[in-house]
PDB file of C-alpha atoms in Angstrom:
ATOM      1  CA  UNK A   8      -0.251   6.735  20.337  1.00 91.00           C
ATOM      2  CA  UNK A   9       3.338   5.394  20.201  1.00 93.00           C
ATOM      3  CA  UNK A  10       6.322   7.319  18.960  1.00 96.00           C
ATOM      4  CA  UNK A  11       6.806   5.264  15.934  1.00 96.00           C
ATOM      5  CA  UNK A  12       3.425   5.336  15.259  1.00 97.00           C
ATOM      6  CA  UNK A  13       3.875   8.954  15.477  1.00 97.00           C
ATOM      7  CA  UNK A  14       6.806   9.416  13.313  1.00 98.00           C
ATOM      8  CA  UNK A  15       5.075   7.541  10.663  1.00 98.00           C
ATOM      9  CA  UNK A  16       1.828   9.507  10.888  1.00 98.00           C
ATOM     10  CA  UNK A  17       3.766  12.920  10.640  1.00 98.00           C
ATOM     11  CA  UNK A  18       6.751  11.932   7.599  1.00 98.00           C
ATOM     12  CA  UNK A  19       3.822  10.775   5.949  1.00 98.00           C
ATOM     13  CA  UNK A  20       2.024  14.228   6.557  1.00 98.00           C
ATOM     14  CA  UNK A  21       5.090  16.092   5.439  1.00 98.00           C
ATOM     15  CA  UNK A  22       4.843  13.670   2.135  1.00 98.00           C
ATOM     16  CA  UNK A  23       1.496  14.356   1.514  1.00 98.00           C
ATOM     17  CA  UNK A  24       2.472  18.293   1.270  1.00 98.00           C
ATOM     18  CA  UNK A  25       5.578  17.426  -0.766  1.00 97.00           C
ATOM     19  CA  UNK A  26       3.018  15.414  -3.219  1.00 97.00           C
ATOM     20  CA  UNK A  27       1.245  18.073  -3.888  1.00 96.00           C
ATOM     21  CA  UNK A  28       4.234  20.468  -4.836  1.00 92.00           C
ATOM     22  CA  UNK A  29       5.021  17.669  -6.972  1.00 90.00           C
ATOM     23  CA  UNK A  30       1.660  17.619  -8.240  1.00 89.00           C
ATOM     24  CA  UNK A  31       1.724  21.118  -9.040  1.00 87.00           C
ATOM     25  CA  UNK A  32       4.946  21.421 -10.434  1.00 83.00           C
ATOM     26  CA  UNK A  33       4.249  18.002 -13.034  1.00 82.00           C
ATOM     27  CA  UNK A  34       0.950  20.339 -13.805  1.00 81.00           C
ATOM     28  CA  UNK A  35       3.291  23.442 -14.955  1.00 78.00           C
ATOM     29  CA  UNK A  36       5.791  20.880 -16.519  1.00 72.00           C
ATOM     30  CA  UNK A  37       9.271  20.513 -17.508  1.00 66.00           C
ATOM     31  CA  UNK A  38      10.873  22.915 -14.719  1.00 63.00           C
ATOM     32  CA  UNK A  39      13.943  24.983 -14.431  1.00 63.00           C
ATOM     33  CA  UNK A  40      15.804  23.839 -11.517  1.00 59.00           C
ATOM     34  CA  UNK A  41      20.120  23.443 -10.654  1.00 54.00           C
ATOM     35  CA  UNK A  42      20.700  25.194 -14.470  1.00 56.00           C
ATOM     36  CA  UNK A  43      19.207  21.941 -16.076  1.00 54.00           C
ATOM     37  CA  UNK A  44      15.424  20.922 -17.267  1.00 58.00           C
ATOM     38  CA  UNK A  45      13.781  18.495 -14.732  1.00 65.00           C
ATOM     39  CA  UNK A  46      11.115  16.254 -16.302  1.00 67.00           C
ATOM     40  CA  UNK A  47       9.862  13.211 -14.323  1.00 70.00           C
ATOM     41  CA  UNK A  48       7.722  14.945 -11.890  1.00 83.00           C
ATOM     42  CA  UNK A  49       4.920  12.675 -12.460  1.00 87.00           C
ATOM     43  CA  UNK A  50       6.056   9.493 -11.301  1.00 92.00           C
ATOM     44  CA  UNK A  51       7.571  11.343  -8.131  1.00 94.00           C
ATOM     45  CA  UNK A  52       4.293  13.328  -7.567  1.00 94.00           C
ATOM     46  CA  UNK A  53       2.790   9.609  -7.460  1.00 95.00           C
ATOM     47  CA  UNK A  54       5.349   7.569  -5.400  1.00 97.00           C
ATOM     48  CA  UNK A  55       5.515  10.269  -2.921  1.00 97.00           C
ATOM     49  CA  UNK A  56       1.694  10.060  -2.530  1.00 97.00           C
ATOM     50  CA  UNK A  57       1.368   6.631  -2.247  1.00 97.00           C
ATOM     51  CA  UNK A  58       4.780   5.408  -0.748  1.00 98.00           C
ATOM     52  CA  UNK A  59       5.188   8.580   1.060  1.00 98.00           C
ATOM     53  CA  UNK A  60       1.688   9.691   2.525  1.00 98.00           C
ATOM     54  CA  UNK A  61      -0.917   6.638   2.011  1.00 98.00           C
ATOM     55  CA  UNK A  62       1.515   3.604   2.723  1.00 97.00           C
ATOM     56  CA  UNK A  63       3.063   4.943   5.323  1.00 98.00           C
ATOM     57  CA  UNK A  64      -0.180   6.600   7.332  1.00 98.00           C
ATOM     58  CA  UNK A  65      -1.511   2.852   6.481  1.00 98.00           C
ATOM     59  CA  UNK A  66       1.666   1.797   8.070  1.00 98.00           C
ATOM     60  CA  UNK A  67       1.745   4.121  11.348  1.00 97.00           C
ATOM     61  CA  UNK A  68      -2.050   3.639  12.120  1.00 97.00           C
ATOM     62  CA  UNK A  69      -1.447  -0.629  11.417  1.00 97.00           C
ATOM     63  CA  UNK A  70       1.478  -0.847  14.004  1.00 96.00           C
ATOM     64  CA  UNK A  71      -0.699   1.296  16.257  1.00 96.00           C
ATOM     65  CA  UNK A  72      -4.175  -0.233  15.997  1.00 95.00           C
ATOM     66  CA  UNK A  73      -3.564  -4.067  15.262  1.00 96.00           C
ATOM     67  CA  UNK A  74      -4.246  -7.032  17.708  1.00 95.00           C
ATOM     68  CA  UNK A  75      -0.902  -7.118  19.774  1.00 94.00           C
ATOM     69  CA  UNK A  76       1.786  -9.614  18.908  1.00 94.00           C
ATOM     70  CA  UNK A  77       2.132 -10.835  22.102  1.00 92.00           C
ATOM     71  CA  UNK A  78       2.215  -9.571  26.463  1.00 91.00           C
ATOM     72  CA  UNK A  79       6.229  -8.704  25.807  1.00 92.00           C
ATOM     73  CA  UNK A  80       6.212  -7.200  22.631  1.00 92.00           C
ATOM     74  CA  UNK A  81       2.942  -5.916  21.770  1.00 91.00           C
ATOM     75  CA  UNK A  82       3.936  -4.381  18.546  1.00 92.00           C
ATOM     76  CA  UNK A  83       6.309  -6.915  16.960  1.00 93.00           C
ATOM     77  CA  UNK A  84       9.978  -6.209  16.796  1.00 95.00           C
ATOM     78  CA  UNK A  85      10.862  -2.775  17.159  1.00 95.00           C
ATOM     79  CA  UNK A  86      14.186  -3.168  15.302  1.00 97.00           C
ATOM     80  CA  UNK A  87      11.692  -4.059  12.014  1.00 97.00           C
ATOM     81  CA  UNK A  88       9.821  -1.103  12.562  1.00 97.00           C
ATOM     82  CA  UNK A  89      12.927   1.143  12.565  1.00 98.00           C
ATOM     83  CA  UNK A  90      14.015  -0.947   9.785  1.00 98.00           C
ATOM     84  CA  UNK A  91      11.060  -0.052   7.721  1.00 98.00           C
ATOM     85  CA  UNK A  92      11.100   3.365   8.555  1.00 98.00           C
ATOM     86  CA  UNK A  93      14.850   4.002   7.444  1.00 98.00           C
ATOM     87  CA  UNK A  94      14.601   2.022   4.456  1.00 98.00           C
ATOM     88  CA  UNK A  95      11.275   2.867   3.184  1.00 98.00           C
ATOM     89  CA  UNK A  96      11.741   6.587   3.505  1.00 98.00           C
ATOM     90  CA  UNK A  97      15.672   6.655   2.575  1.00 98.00           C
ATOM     91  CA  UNK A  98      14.499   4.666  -0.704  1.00 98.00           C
ATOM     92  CA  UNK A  99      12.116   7.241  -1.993  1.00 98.00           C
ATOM     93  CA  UNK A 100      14.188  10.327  -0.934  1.00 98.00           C
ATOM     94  CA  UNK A 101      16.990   8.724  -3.557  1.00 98.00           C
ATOM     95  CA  UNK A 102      14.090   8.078  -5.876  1.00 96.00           C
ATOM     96  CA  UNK A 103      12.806  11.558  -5.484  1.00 95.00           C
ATOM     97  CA  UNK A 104      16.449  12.706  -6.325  1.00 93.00           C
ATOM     98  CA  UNK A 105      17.394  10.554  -9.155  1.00 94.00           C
ATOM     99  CA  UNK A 106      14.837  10.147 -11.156  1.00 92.00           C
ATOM    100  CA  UNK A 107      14.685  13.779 -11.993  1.00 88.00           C
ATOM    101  CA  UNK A 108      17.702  13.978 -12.433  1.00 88.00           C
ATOM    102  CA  UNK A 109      18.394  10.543 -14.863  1.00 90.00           C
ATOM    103  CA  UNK A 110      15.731  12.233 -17.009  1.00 86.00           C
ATOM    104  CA  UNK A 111      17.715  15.269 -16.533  1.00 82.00           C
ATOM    105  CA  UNK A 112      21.203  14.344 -18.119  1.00 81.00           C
ATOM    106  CA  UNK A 113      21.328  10.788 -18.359  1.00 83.00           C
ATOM    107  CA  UNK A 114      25.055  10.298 -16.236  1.00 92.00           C
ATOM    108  CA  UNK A 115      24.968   6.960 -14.963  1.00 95.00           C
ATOM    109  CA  UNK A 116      25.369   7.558 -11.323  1.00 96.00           C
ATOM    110  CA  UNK A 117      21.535   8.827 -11.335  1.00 95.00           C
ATOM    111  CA  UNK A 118      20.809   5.038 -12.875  1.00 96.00           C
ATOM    112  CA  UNK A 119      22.301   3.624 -10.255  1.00 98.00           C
ATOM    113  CA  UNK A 120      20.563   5.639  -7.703  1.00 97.00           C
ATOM    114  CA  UNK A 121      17.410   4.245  -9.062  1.00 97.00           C
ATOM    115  CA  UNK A 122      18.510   0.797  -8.315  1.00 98.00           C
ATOM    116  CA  UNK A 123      19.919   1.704  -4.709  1.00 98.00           C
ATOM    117  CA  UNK A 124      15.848   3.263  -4.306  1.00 98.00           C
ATOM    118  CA  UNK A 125      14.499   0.050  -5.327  1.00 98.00           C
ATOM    119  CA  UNK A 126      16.696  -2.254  -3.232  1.00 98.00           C
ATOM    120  CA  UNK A 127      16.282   0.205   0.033  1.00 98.00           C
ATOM    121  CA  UNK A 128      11.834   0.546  -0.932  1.00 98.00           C
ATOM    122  CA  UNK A 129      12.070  -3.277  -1.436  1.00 98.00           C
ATOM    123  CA  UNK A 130      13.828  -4.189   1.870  1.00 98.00           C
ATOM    124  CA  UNK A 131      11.429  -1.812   3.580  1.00 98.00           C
ATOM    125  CA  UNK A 132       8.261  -2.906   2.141  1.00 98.00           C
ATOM    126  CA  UNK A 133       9.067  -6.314   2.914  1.00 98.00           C
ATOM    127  CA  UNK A 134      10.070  -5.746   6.358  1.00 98.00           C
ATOM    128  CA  UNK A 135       6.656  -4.337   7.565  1.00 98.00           C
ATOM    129  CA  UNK A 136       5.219  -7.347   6.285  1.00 98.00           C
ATOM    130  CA  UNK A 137       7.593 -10.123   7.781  1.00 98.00           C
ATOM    131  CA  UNK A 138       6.846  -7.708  11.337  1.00 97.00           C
ATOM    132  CA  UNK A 139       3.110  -7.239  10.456  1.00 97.00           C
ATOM    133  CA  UNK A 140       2.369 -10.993   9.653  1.00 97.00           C
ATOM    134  CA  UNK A 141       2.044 -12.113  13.270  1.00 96.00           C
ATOM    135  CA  UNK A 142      -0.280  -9.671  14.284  1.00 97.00           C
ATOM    136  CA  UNK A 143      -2.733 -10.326  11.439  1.00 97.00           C
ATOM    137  CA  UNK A 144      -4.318 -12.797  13.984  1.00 96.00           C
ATOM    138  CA  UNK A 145      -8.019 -13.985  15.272  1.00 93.00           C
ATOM    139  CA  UNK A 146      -8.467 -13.059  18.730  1.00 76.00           C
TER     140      UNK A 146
ATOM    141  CA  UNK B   4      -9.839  -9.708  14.510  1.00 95.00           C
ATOM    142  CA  UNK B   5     -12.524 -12.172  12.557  1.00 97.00           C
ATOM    143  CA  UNK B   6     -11.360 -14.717   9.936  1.00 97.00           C
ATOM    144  CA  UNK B   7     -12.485 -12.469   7.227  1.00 98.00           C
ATOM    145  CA  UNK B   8     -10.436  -9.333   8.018  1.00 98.00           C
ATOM    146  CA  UNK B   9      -7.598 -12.072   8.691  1.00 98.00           C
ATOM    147  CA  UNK B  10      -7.774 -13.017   5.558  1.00 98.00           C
ATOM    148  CA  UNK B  11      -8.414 -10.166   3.618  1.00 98.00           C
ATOM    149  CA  UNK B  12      -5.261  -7.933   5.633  1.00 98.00           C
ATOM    150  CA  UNK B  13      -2.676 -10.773   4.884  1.00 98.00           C
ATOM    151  CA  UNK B  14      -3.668 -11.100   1.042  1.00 98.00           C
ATOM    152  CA  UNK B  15      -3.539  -7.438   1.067  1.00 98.00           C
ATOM    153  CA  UNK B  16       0.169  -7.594   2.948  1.00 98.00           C
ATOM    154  CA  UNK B  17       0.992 -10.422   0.432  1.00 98.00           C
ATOM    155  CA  UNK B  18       0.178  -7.517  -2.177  1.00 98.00           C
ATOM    156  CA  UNK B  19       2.291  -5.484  -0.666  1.00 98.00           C
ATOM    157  CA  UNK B  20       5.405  -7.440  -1.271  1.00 98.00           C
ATOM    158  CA  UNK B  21       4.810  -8.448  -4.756  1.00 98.00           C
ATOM    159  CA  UNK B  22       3.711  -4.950  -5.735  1.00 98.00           C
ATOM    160  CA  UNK B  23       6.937  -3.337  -4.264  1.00 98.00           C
ATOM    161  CA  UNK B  24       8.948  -6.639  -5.635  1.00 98.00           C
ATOM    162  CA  UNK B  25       7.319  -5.547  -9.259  1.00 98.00           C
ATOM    163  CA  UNK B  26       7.987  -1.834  -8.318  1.00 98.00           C
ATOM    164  CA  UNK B  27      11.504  -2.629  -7.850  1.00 98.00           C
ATOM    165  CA  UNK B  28      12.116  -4.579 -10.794  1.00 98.00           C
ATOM    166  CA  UNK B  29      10.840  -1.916 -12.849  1.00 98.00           C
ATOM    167  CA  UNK B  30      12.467   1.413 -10.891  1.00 98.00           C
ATOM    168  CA  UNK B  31      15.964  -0.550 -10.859  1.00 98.00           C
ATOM    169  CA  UNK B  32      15.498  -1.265 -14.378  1.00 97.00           C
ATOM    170  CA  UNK B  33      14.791   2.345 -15.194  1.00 95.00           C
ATOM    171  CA  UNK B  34      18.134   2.984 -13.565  1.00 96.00           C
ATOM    172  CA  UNK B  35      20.131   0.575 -15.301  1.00 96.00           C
ATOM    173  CA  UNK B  36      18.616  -1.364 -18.100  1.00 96.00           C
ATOM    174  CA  UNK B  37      18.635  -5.002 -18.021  1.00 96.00           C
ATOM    175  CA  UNK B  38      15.139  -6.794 -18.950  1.00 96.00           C
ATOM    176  CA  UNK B  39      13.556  -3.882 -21.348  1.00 93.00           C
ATOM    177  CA  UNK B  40      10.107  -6.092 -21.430  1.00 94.00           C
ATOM    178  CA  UNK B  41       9.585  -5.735 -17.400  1.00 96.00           C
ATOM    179  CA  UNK B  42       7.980  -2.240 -17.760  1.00 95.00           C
ATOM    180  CA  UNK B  43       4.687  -4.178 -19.246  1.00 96.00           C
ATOM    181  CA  UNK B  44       3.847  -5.375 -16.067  1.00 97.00           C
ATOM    182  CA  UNK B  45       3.632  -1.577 -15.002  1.00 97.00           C
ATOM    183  CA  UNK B  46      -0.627  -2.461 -15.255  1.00 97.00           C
ATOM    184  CA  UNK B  47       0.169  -5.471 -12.839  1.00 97.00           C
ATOM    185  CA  UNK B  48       2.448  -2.898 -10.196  1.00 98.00           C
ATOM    186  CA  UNK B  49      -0.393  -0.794  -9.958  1.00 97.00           C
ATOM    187  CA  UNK B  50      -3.316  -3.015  -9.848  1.00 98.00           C
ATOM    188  CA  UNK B  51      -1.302  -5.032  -6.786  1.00 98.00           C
ATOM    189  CA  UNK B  52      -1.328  -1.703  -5.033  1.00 98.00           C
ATOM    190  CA  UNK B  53      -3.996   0.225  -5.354  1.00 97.00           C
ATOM    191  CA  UNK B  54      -6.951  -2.707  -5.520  1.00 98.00           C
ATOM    192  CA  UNK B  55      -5.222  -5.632  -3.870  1.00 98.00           C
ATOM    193  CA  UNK B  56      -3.652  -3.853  -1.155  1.00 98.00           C
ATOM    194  CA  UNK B  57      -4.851  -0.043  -0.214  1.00 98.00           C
ATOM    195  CA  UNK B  58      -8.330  -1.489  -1.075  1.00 98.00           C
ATOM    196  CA  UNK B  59      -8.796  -4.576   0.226  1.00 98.00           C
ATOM    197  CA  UNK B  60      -6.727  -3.403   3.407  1.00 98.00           C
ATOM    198  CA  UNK B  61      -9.457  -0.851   3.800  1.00 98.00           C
ATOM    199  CA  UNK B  62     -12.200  -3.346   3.337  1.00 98.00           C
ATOM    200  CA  UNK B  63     -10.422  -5.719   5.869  1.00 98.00           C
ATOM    201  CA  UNK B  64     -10.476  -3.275   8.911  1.00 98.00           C
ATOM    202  CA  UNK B  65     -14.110  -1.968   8.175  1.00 98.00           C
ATOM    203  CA  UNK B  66     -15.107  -5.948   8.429  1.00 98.00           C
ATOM    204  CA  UNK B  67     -13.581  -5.978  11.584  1.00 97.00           C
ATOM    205  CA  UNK B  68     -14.020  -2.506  12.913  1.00 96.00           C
ATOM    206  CA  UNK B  69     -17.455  -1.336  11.724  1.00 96.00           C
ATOM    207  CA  UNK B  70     -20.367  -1.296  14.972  1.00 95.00           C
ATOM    208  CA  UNK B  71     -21.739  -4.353  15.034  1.00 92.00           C
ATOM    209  CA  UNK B  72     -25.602  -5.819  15.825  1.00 91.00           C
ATOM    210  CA  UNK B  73     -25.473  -7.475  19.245  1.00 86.00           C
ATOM    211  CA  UNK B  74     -21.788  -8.190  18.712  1.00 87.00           C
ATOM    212  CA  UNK B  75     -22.525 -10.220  15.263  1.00 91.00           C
ATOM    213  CA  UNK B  76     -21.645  -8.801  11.986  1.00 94.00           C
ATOM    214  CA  UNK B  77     -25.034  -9.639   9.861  1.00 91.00           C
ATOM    215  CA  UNK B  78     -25.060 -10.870   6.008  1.00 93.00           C
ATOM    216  CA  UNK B  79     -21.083 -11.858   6.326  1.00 95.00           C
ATOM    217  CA  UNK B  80     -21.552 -14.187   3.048  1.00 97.00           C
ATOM    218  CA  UNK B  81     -21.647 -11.341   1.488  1.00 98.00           C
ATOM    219  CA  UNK B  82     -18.627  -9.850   2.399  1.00 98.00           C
ATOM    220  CA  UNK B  83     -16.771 -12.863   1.696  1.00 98.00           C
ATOM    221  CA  UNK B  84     -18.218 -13.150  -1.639  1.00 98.00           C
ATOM    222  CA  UNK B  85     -16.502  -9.381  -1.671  1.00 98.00           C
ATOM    223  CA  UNK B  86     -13.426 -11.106  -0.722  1.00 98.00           C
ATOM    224  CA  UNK B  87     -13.575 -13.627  -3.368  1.00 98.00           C
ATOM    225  CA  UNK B  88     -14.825 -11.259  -6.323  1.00 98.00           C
ATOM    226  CA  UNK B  89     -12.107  -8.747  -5.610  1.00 98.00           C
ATOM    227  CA  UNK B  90      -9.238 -11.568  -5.932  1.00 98.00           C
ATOM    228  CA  UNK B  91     -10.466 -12.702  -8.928  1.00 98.00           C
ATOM    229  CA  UNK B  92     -10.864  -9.229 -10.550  1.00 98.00           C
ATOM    230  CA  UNK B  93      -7.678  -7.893  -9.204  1.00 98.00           C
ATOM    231  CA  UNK B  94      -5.721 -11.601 -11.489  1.00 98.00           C
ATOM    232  CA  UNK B  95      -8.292 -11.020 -14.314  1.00 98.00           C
ATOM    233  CA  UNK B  96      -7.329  -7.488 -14.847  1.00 98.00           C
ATOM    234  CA  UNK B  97      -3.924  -8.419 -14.456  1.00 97.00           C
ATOM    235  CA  UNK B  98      -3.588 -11.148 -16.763  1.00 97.00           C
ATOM    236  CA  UNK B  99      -5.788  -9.180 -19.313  1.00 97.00           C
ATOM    237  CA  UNK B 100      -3.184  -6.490 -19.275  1.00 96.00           C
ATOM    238  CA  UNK B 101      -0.450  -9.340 -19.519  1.00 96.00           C
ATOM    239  CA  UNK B 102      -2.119 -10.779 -22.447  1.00 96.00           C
ATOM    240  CA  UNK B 103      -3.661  -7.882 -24.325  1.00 95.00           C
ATOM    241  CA  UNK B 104      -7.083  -9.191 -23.898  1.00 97.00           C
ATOM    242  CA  UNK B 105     -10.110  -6.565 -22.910  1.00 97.00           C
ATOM    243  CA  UNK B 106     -12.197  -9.159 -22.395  1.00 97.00           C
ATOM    244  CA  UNK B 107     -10.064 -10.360 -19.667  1.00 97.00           C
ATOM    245  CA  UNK B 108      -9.468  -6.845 -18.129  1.00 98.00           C
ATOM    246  CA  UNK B 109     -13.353  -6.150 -19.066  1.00 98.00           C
ATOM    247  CA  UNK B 110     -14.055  -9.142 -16.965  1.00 98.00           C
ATOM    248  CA  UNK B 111     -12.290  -8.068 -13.809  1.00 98.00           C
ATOM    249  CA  UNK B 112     -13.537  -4.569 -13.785  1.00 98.00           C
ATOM    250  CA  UNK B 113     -16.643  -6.475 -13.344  1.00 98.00           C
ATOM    251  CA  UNK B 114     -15.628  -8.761 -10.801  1.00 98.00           C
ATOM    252  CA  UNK B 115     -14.119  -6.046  -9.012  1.00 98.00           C
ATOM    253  CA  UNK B 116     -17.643  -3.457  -9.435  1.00 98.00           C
ATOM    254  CA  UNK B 117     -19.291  -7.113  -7.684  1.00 98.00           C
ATOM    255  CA  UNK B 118     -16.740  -7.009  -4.866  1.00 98.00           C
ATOM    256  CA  UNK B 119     -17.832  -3.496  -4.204  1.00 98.00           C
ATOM    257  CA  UNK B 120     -21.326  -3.852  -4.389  1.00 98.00           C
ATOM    258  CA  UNK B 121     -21.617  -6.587  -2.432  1.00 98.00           C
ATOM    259  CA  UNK B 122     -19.156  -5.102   0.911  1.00 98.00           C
ATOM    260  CA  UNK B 123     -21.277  -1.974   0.301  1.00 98.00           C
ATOM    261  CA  UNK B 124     -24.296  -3.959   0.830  1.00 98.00           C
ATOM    262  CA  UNK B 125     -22.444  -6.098   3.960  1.00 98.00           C
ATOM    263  CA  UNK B 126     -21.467  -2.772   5.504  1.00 97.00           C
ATOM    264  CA  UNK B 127     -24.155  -0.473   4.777  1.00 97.00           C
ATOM    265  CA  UNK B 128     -26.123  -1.189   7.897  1.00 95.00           C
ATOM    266  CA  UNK B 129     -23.525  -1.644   9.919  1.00 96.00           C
ATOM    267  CA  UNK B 130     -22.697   2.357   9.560  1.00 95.00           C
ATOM    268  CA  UNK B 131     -25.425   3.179  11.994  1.00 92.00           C
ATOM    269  CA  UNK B 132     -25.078   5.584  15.653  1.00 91.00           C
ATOM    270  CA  UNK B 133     -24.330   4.293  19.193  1.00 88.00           C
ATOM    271  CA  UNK B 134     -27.060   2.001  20.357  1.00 84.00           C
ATOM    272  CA  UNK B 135     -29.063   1.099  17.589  1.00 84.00           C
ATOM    273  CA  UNK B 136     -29.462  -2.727  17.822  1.00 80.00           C
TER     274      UNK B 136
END
């Protein structure tokens, strides 16, 4: 199994645990955490399931398992893949962080967090497909 | 990889894009407001991504990775039918929820129950042990 294979399999292993203490703590509700009341713990329970665990074990076990892109670079461009990685994961820890906290107190920098999470998730998303694409091929 | 999975991953990768596109309309307009209407296509987000891509990925690789019967894959109209029913749920359901109509969304669901049926019944046989031919 390659190593970026690898690293997606396990982040997305550590997401699937961090799901389900996001799970749990949406179940209790509104919780008491850094003297304020954090709310929002449903959509992060979801995203981190299905960004952080199912899209990117999808993700890890594709770049792994698909036909090969060609004899030199049998799984696409590595610089995509890293690409993906970074901007994928760095997107929904700033989601994970500000959208607690925008429900939290409102300040604007949390907002514009948000917007940061979507550009990095979109970029990432987008990425694995352009690298992907080639090696969605008949043999 | 056969045609089928072919064209089943890159629909499902195509998705992909336009689900996180729609995703990250919506999350950047939760951060900053600027188009208050683009949380009604939250429906469309999640039908992209959970039917049209984690689902039809899945169905995509099983096509092409399932044992096959002498090295064909029997009764593979009826996984393209699958192929076809699921597309035209997964834009049924989402134009229902677009337009407020049940009938629409009521339609899809149905489509979509087809598309299932129908892989089940491609596949089904095809989930068999080592040399059974």
């Amino acid at each position: 199994m390659p190593f970026l294979t690898r690293l997606f399999l396990r982040t997305s292993l550590v997401y699937f645990i961090l799901a389900l203490v996001a799970g749990v703590l949406a179940a209790i509700g509104p919780v008491e955490v850094l003297g304020g009341r954090i709310p929002a713990m449903r959509p992060v329970y979801f995203h981190l399931l299905m960004v952080g665990w199912v899209t990117q074990l999808i993700i890890g076990v594709a770049l792994w398992m698909f036909p090969k892109f060609s004899r030199e670079k049998p799984r696409g461009s590595d610089a995509l893949t890293w690409a993906t990685y970074g901007l994928i994961n760095a997107g929904l820890i700033l989601r994970v962080i500000g959208e607690p906290m925008q429900a939290a107190d409102g300040a604007p920098v949390w907002g514009w967090l948000l917007v940061a999470s979507a550009v990095l998730q979109l970029l990432g998303g987008w990425a694995f497909v352009a690298n992907v694409w080639g090696r969605v091929k008949e043999r | 990889m056969p045609r089928l999975s072919v064209w089943m991953v890159r629909t499902s990768l195509l998705y992909l894009g336009t689900g996180f596109t729609i995703g990250a309309l919506m999350l950047a307009n939760k951060g900053v407001p600027f188009a208050p209407r683009l949380w009604s296509l939250l429906p469309v987000h999640a039908e992209m991504l959970l039917i049209g891509w984690t689902v039809q990925l899945a169905m995509g690789v099983a096509f092409w990775i399932l044992p096959r019967f002498r090295g064909e894959r029997p009764r593979e109209g009826l996984a393209w039918a699958a192929f076809a029913l699921l597309n035209t749920g997964i834009w049924a359901v989402a134009a229902g929820r677009l337009a407020g109509l049940s009938a629409g969304v009521i339609a899809g669901r149905v489509a979509e129950l087809a598309a299932v049926g129908a892989f089940a019944a491609h596949a089904w046989p095809r989930i068999k042990p080592p040399g059974v031919d």
